[in-house]
mmCIF file with all atom_site columns, C-alpha atoms in Angstrom:
data_model
loop_
_atom_site.group_PDB
_atom_site.id
_atom_site.type_symbol
_atom_site.label_atom_id
_atom_site.label_alt_id
_atom_site.label_comp_id
_atom_site.label_asym_id
_atom_site.label_entity_id
_atom_site.label_seq_id
_atom_site.pdbx_PDB_ins_code
_atom_site.Cartn_x
_atom_site.Cartn_y
_atom_site.Cartn_z
_atom_site.occupancy
_atom_site.B_iso_or_equiv
_atom_site.pdbx_formal_charge
_atom_site.auth_seq_id
_atom_site.auth_comp_id
_atom_site.auth_asym_id
_atom_site.auth_atom_id
_atom_site.pdbx_PDB_model_num
ATOM 1   C CA . MET J 1 1   ? -18.696 18.445 29.752 1.00 95.00 ? 1   MET J CA 1
ATOM 2   C CA . TYR J 1 2   ? -17.208 18.699 26.264 1.00 96.00 ? 2   TYR J CA 1
ATOM 3   C CA . TYR J 1 3   ? -14.366 21.111 25.478 1.00 97.00 ? 3   TYR J CA 1
ATOM 4   C CA . LEU J 1 4   ? -13.140 22.362 22.126 1.00 96.00 ? 4   LEU J CA 1
ATOM 5   C CA . THR J 1 5   ? -10.008 24.466 21.616 1.00 98.00 ? 5   THR J CA 1
ATOM 6   C CA . LYS J 1 6   ? -8.825  26.298 18.527 1.00 98.00 ? 6   LYS J CA 1
ATOM 7   C CA . VAL J 1 7   ? -5.568  28.231 18.206 1.00 98.00 ? 7   VAL J CA 1
ATOM 8   C CA . PHE J 1 8   ? -5.092  31.436 16.231 1.00 98.00 ? 8   PHE J CA 1
ATOM 9   C CA . GLU J 1 9   ? -2.089  33.646 15.531 1.00 98.00 ? 9   GLU J CA 1
ATOM 10  C CA . VAL J 1 10  ? -2.007  37.356 14.858 1.00 97.00 ? 10  VAL J CA 1
ATOM 11  C CA . PRO J 1 11  ? 0.879   39.866 14.805 1.00 97.00 ? 11  PRO J CA 1
ATOM 12  C CA . ILE J 1 12  ? 0.280   43.059 16.770 1.00 96.00 ? 12  ILE J CA 1
ATOM 13  C CA . ALA J 1 13  ? 2.225   45.966 18.233 1.00 93.00 ? 13  ALA J CA 1
ATOM 14  C CA . HIS J 1 14  ? 1.535   47.691 21.510 1.00 89.00 ? 14  HIS J CA 1
ATOM 15  C CA . ARG J 1 15  ? 2.885   50.045 24.111 1.00 87.00 ? 15  ARG J CA 1
ATOM 16  C CA . LEU J 1 16  ? 2.261   49.763 27.839 1.00 86.00 ? 16  LEU J CA 1
ATOM 17  C CA . SER J 1 17  ? 2.176   53.382 28.907 1.00 84.00 ? 17  SER J CA 1
ATOM 18  C CA . LYS J 1 18  ? 2.247   52.641 32.652 1.00 85.00 ? 18  LYS J CA 1
ATOM 19  C CA . HIS J 1 19  ? 5.105   50.136 32.505 1.00 85.00 ? 19  HIS J CA 1
ATOM 20  C CA . LEU J 1 20  ? 8.401   51.280 33.999 1.00 87.00 ? 20  LEU J CA 1
ATOM 21  C CA . GLY J 1 21  ? 10.545  48.881 31.970 1.00 84.00 ? 21  GLY J CA 1
ATOM 22  C CA . ARG J 1 22  ? 11.082  48.129 28.294 1.00 87.00 ? 22  ARG J CA 1
ATOM 23  C CA . CYS J 1 23  ? 7.387   47.444 27.638 1.00 76.00 ? 23  CYS J CA 1
ATOM 24  C CA . HIS J 1 24  ? 6.878   51.210 27.802 1.00 74.00 ? 24  HIS J CA 1
ATOM 25  C CA . LEU J 1 25  ? 8.418   51.295 24.320 1.00 83.00 ? 25  LEU J CA 1
ATOM 26  C CA . PHE J 1 26  ? 6.521   50.283 21.199 1.00 83.00 ? 26  PHE J CA 1
ATOM 27  C CA . HIS J 1 27  ? 7.120   46.617 20.484 1.00 88.00 ? 27  HIS J CA 1
ATOM 28  C CA . GLY J 1 28  ? 5.469   43.715 18.741 1.00 90.00 ? 28  GLY J CA 1
ATOM 29  C CA . HIS J 1 29  ? 4.298   40.180 19.392 1.00 93.00 ? 29  HIS J CA 1
ATOM 30  C CA . ASN J 1 30  ? 3.076   37.327 17.271 1.00 96.00 ? 30  ASN J CA 1
ATOM 31  C CA . LEU J 1 31  ? 0.194   36.494 19.583 1.00 97.00 ? 31  LEU J CA 1
ATOM 32  C CA . LYS J 1 32  ? -0.915  32.893 19.846 1.00 98.00 ? 32  LYS J CA 1
ATOM 33  C CA . ILE J 1 33  ? -4.538  32.899 20.963 1.00 98.00 ? 33  ILE J CA 1
ATOM 34  C CA . GLU J 1 34  ? -6.206  29.780 22.395 1.00 98.00 ? 34  GLU J CA 1
ATOM 35  C CA . VAL J 1 35  ? -9.996  29.856 22.458 1.00 98.00 ? 35  VAL J CA 1
ATOM 36  C CA . THR J 1 36  ? -11.677 27.092 24.445 1.00 98.00 ? 36  THR J CA 1
ATOM 37  C CA . ILE J 1 37  ? -15.435 26.629 24.391 1.00 97.00 ? 37  ILE J CA 1
ATOM 38  C CA . ASN J 1 38  ? -17.523 24.050 26.195 1.00 95.00 ? 38  ASN J CA 1
ATOM 39  C CA . SER J 1 39  ? -20.971 22.511 26.251 1.00 94.00 ? 39  SER J CA 1
ATOM 40  C CA . TYR J 1 40  ? -22.816 19.784 28.131 1.00 95.00 ? 40  TYR J CA 1
ATOM 41  C CA . ARG J 1 41  ? -24.260 18.512 24.879 1.00 92.00 ? 41  ARG J CA 1
ATOM 42  C CA . LEU J 1 42  ? -23.287 17.951 21.270 1.00 92.00 ? 42  LEU J CA 1
ATOM 43  C CA . ASP J 1 43  ? -25.096 19.383 18.253 1.00 89.00 ? 43  ASP J CA 1
ATOM 44  C CA . LEU J 1 44  ? -26.812 17.376 15.513 1.00 91.00 ? 44  LEU J CA 1
ATOM 45  C CA . ASN J 1 45  ? -23.365 16.704 13.979 1.00 92.00 ? 45  ASN J CA 1
ATOM 46  C CA . ASP J 1 46  ? -22.098 15.292 17.289 1.00 94.00 ? 46  ASP J CA 1
ATOM 47  C CA . MET J 1 47  ? -19.877 18.346 17.826 1.00 93.00 ? 47  MET J CA 1
ATOM 48  C CA . VAL J 1 48  ? -19.665 21.143 20.369 1.00 94.00 ? 48  VAL J CA 1
ATOM 49  C CA . MET J 1 49  ? -19.222 23.371 17.298 1.00 94.00 ? 49  MET J CA 1
ATOM 50  C CA . ASP J 1 50  ? -17.596 22.869 13.927 1.00 95.00 ? 50  ASP J CA 1
ATOM 51  C CA . PHE J 1 51  ? -14.006 24.170 14.049 1.00 97.00 ? 51  PHE J CA 1
ATOM 52  C CA . SER J 1 52  ? -14.698 26.246 10.929 1.00 96.00 ? 52  SER J CA 1
ATOM 53  C CA . GLU J 1 53  ? -17.612 28.003 12.681 1.00 94.00 ? 53  GLU J CA 1
ATOM 54  C CA . LEU J 1 54  ? -15.451 28.858 15.671 1.00 96.00 ? 54  LEU J CA 1
ATOM 55  C CA . LYS J 1 55  ? -12.787 30.126 13.283 1.00 97.00 ? 55  LYS J CA 1
ATOM 56  C CA . LYS J 1 56  ? -15.309 32.468 11.613 1.00 96.00 ? 56  LYS J CA 1
ATOM 57  C CA . LEU J 1 57  ? -16.487 33.837 14.954 1.00 95.00 ? 57  LEU J CA 1
ATOM 58  C CA . VAL J 1 58  ? -12.992 34.488 16.312 1.00 97.00 ? 58  VAL J CA 1
ATOM 59  C CA . ASN J 1 59  ? -11.656 35.867 13.042 1.00 97.00 ? 59  ASN J CA 1
ATOM 60  C CA . SER J 1 60  ? -14.502 38.379 12.937 1.00 96.00 ? 60  SER J CA 1
ATOM 61  C CA . ILE J 1 61  ? -12.816 39.973 15.961 1.00 96.00 ? 61  ILE J CA 1
ATOM 62  C CA . ILE J 1 62  ? -9.097  39.372 15.446 1.00 97.00 ? 62  ILE J CA 1
ATOM 63  C CA . ASP J 1 63  ? -8.705  39.867 11.680 1.00 97.00 ? 63  ASP J CA 1
ATOM 64  C CA . PRO J 1 64  ? -8.730  43.673 12.158 1.00 95.00 ? 64  PRO J CA 1
ATOM 65  C CA . TRP J 1 65  ? -6.012  43.233 14.808 1.00 96.00 ? 65  TRP J CA 1
ATOM 66  C CA . ASP J 1 66  ? -3.498  41.997 12.208 1.00 96.00 ? 66  ASP J CA 1
ATOM 67  C CA . HIS J 1 67  ? -0.506  44.378 12.252 1.00 95.00 ? 67  HIS J CA 1
ATOM 68  C CA . GLY J 1 68  ? -2.497  46.860 14.347 1.00 93.00 ? 68  GLY J CA 1
ATOM 69  C CA . MET J 1 69  ? -1.178  49.098 17.108 1.00 93.00 ? 69  MET J CA 1
ATOM 70  C CA . PHE J 1 70  ? -2.775  48.647 20.529 1.00 94.00 ? 70  PHE J CA 1
ATOM 71  C CA . ILE J 1 71  ? -2.696  51.582 22.892 1.00 94.00 ? 71  ILE J CA 1
ATOM 72  C CA . ASN J 1 72  ? -4.260  52.974 26.074 1.00 93.00 ? 72  ASN J CA 1
ATOM 73  C CA . LYS J 1 73  ? -6.817  55.756 25.446 1.00 94.00 ? 73  LYS J CA 1
ATOM 74  C CA . CYS J 1 74  ? -4.964  57.836 28.080 1.00 92.00 ? 74  CYS J CA 1
ATOM 75  C CA . ASP J 1 75  ? -1.850  57.822 25.885 1.00 89.00 ? 75  ASP J CA 1
ATOM 76  C CA . LYS J 1 76  ? -3.232  60.840 23.999 1.00 88.00 ? 76  LYS J CA 1
ATOM 77  C CA . GLU J 1 77  ? 0.116   62.221 22.837 1.00 83.00 ? 77  GLU J CA 1
ATOM 78  C CA . MET J 1 78  ? 0.929   58.978 21.059 1.00 83.00 ? 78  MET J CA 1
ATOM 79  C CA . ILE J 1 79  ? -2.573  58.601 19.631 1.00 87.00 ? 79  ILE J CA 1
ATOM 80  C CA . GLU J 1 80  ? -2.245  62.014 17.982 1.00 88.00 ? 80  GLU J CA 1
ATOM 81  C CA . LYS J 1 81  ? 1.207   61.237 16.553 1.00 86.00 ? 81  LYS J CA 1
ATOM 82  C CA . LEU J 1 82  ? 0.591   57.728 15.253 1.00 85.00 ? 82  LEU J CA 1
ATOM 83  C CA . ASP J 1 83  ? -0.556  57.206 11.697 1.00 80.00 ? 83  ASP J CA 1
ATOM 84  C CA . CYS J 1 84  ? -1.498  53.542 11.728 1.00 83.00 ? 84  CYS J CA 1
ATOM 85  C CA . ASP J 1 85  ? -4.351  51.126 12.426 1.00 87.00 ? 85  ASP J CA 1
ATOM 86  C CA . LEU J 1 86  ? -5.032  51.976 16.094 1.00 92.00 ? 86  LEU J CA 1
ATOM 87  C CA . HIS J 1 87  ? -6.928  49.800 18.562 1.00 93.00 ? 87  HIS J CA 1
ATOM 88  C CA . ILE J 1 88  ? -7.618  51.943 21.616 1.00 93.00 ? 88  ILE J CA 1
ATOM 89  C CA . PHE J 1 89  ? -8.409  50.381 24.992 1.00 94.00 ? 89  PHE J CA 1
ATOM 90  C CA . ASP J 1 90  ? -9.575  51.805 28.325 1.00 95.00 ? 90  ASP J CA 1
ATOM 91  C CA . SER J 1 91  ? -6.364  50.544 29.932 1.00 95.00 ? 91  SER J CA 1
ATOM 92  C CA . ASP J 1 92  ? -2.946  49.363 28.836 1.00 94.00 ? 92  ASP J CA 1
ATOM 93  C CA . PRO J 1 93  ? -3.426  46.608 26.219 1.00 95.00 ? 93  PRO J CA 1
ATOM 94  C CA . THR J 1 94  ? -1.705  43.846 28.158 1.00 95.00 ? 94  THR J CA 1
ATOM 95  C CA . SER J 1 95  ? -2.317  40.223 27.214 1.00 96.00 ? 95  SER J CA 1
ATOM 96  C CA . GLU J 1 96  ? -4.592  39.984 30.272 1.00 97.00 ? 96  GLU J CA 1
ATOM 97  C CA . VAL J 1 97  ? -6.722  42.882 29.002 1.00 97.00 ? 97  VAL J CA 1
ATOM 98  C CA . LEU J 1 98  ? -6.858  41.385 25.492 1.00 97.00 ? 98  LEU J CA 1
ATOM 99  C CA . CYS J 1 99  ? -7.975  38.014 26.917 1.00 98.00 ? 99  CYS J CA 1
ATOM 100 C CA . LYS J 1 100 ? -10.882 39.628 28.759 1.00 98.00 ? 100 LYS J CA 1
ATOM 101 C CA . TYR J 1 101 ? -11.809 41.757 25.736 1.00 97.00 ? 101 TYR J CA 1
ATOM 102 C CA . LEU J 1 102 ? -11.915 38.726 23.452 1.00 98.00 ? 102 LEU J CA 1
ATOM 103 C CA . TYR J 1 103 ? -13.807 36.681 26.058 1.00 98.00 ? 103 TYR J CA 1
ATOM 104 C CA . ASP J 1 104 ? -16.503 39.361 26.371 1.00 97.00 ? 104 ASP J CA 1
ATOM 105 C CA . LYS J 1 105 ? -16.832 39.876 22.605 1.00 96.00 ? 105 LYS J CA 1
ATOM 106 C CA . LEU J 1 106 ? -17.117 36.144 21.876 1.00 95.00 ? 106 LEU J CA 1
ATOM 107 C CA . THR J 1 107 ? -19.612 35.626 24.689 1.00 94.00 ? 107 THR J CA 1
ATOM 108 C CA . LYS J 1 108 ? -21.807 38.363 23.204 1.00 93.00 ? 108 LYS J CA 1
ATOM 109 C CA . ILE J 1 109 ? -21.519 36.871 19.698 1.00 92.00 ? 109 ILE J CA 1
ATOM 110 C CA . LEU J 1 110 ? -22.400 33.359 20.918 1.00 90.00 ? 110 LEU J CA 1
ATOM 111 C CA . LYS J 1 111 ? -25.496 34.667 22.677 1.00 87.00 ? 111 LYS J CA 1
ATOM 112 C CA . GLY J 1 112 ? -26.474 36.686 19.618 1.00 79.00 ? 112 GLY J CA 1
ATOM 113 C CA . VAL J 1 113 ? -26.254 33.826 17.129 1.00 74.00 ? 113 VAL J CA 1
ATOM 114 C CA . GLY J 1 114 ? -28.056 31.363 19.356 1.00 70.00 ? 114 GLY J CA 1
ATOM 115 C CA . TRP J 1 115 ? -25.423 28.738 20.049 1.00 73.00 ? 115 TRP J CA 1
ATOM 116 C CA . GLY J 1 116 ? -27.490 27.287 22.867 1.00 73.00 ? 116 GLY J CA 1
ATOM 117 C CA . GLY J 1 117 ? -25.425 25.621 25.528 1.00 86.00 ? 117 GLY J CA 1
ATOM 118 C CA . VAL J 1 118 ? -22.044 26.634 24.068 1.00 93.00 ? 118 VAL J CA 1
ATOM 119 C CA . VAL J 1 119 ? -20.069 29.014 26.257 1.00 93.00 ? 119 VAL J CA 1
ATOM 120 C CA . ILE J 1 120 ? -16.560 30.367 26.326 1.00 96.00 ? 120 ILE J CA 1
ATOM 121 C CA . HIS J 1 121 ? -14.534 28.379 28.821 1.00 97.00 ? 121 HIS J CA 1
ATOM 122 C CA . SER J 1 122 ? -11.325 30.396 28.557 1.00 98.00 ? 122 SER J CA 1
ATOM 123 C CA . ILE J 1 123 ? -9.194  32.618 26.387 1.00 98.00 ? 123 ILE J CA 1
ATOM 124 C CA . SER J 1 124 ? -5.407  32.347 26.592 1.00 98.00 ? 124 SER J CA 1
ATOM 125 C CA . ILE J 1 125 ? -2.917  34.594 24.857 1.00 98.00 ? 125 ILE J CA 1
ATOM 126 C CA . TRP J 1 126 ? 0.728   33.678 24.466 1.00 98.00 ? 126 TRP J CA 1
ATOM 127 C CA . GLU J 1 127 ? 3.006   36.696 23.919 1.00 95.00 ? 127 GLU J CA 1
ATOM 128 C CA . THR J 1 128 ? 6.049   34.446 23.665 1.00 94.00 ? 128 THR J CA 1
ATOM 129 C CA . GLU J 1 129 ? 6.521   30.674 23.662 1.00 94.00 ? 129 GLU J CA 1
ATOM 130 C CA . ASN J 1 130 ? 6.832   30.701 27.467 1.00 96.00 ? 130 ASN J CA 1
ATOM 131 C CA . SER J 1 131 ? 4.597   33.625 28.555 1.00 96.00 ? 131 SER J CA 1
ATOM 132 C CA . LYS J 1 132 ? 0.820   33.236 28.613 1.00 97.00 ? 132 LYS J CA 1
ATOM 133 C CA . SER J 1 133 ? -2.215  34.957 30.148 1.00 98.00 ? 133 SER J CA 1
ATOM 134 C CA . THR J 1 134 ? -5.625  33.359 30.588 1.00 98.00 ? 134 THR J CA 1
ATOM 135 C CA . TYR J 1 135 ? -9.079  34.727 31.329 1.00 98.00 ? 135 TYR J CA 1
ATOM 136 C CA . SER J 1 136 ? -12.043 32.603 32.395 1.00 97.00 ? 136 SER J CA 1
ATOM 137 C CA . ASP J 1 137 ? -15.246 33.464 34.273 1.00 90.00 ? 137 ASP J CA 1
#
């Protein structure tokens, strides 16, 4: 099995509406996102995928996240008050939820563009240098 990992960074803000501590307040993170794909075989260029191709695929999802506000769709009062680039989720936008969201989106894209044999192995999101979440099927 071959594995390929690329790291991305994107600044976001979010609020965890169900959190009883400080995360209930609006705050920001410079997310470090690790995307790992894998395949049993290499392509005609002897690669799982060119790093630049993976970058294009991931950036098609995370570029709109840059300086965006992530919020739970149940947080209606805040949604009405905020005048910014909102990204609304079905639950609190924790790093765990964002990992799963990105995993699902990239899986759908890979299937759609015909990258036969290449699958998402895992998505990890670092909120700080020592706090990380990972999603993998």
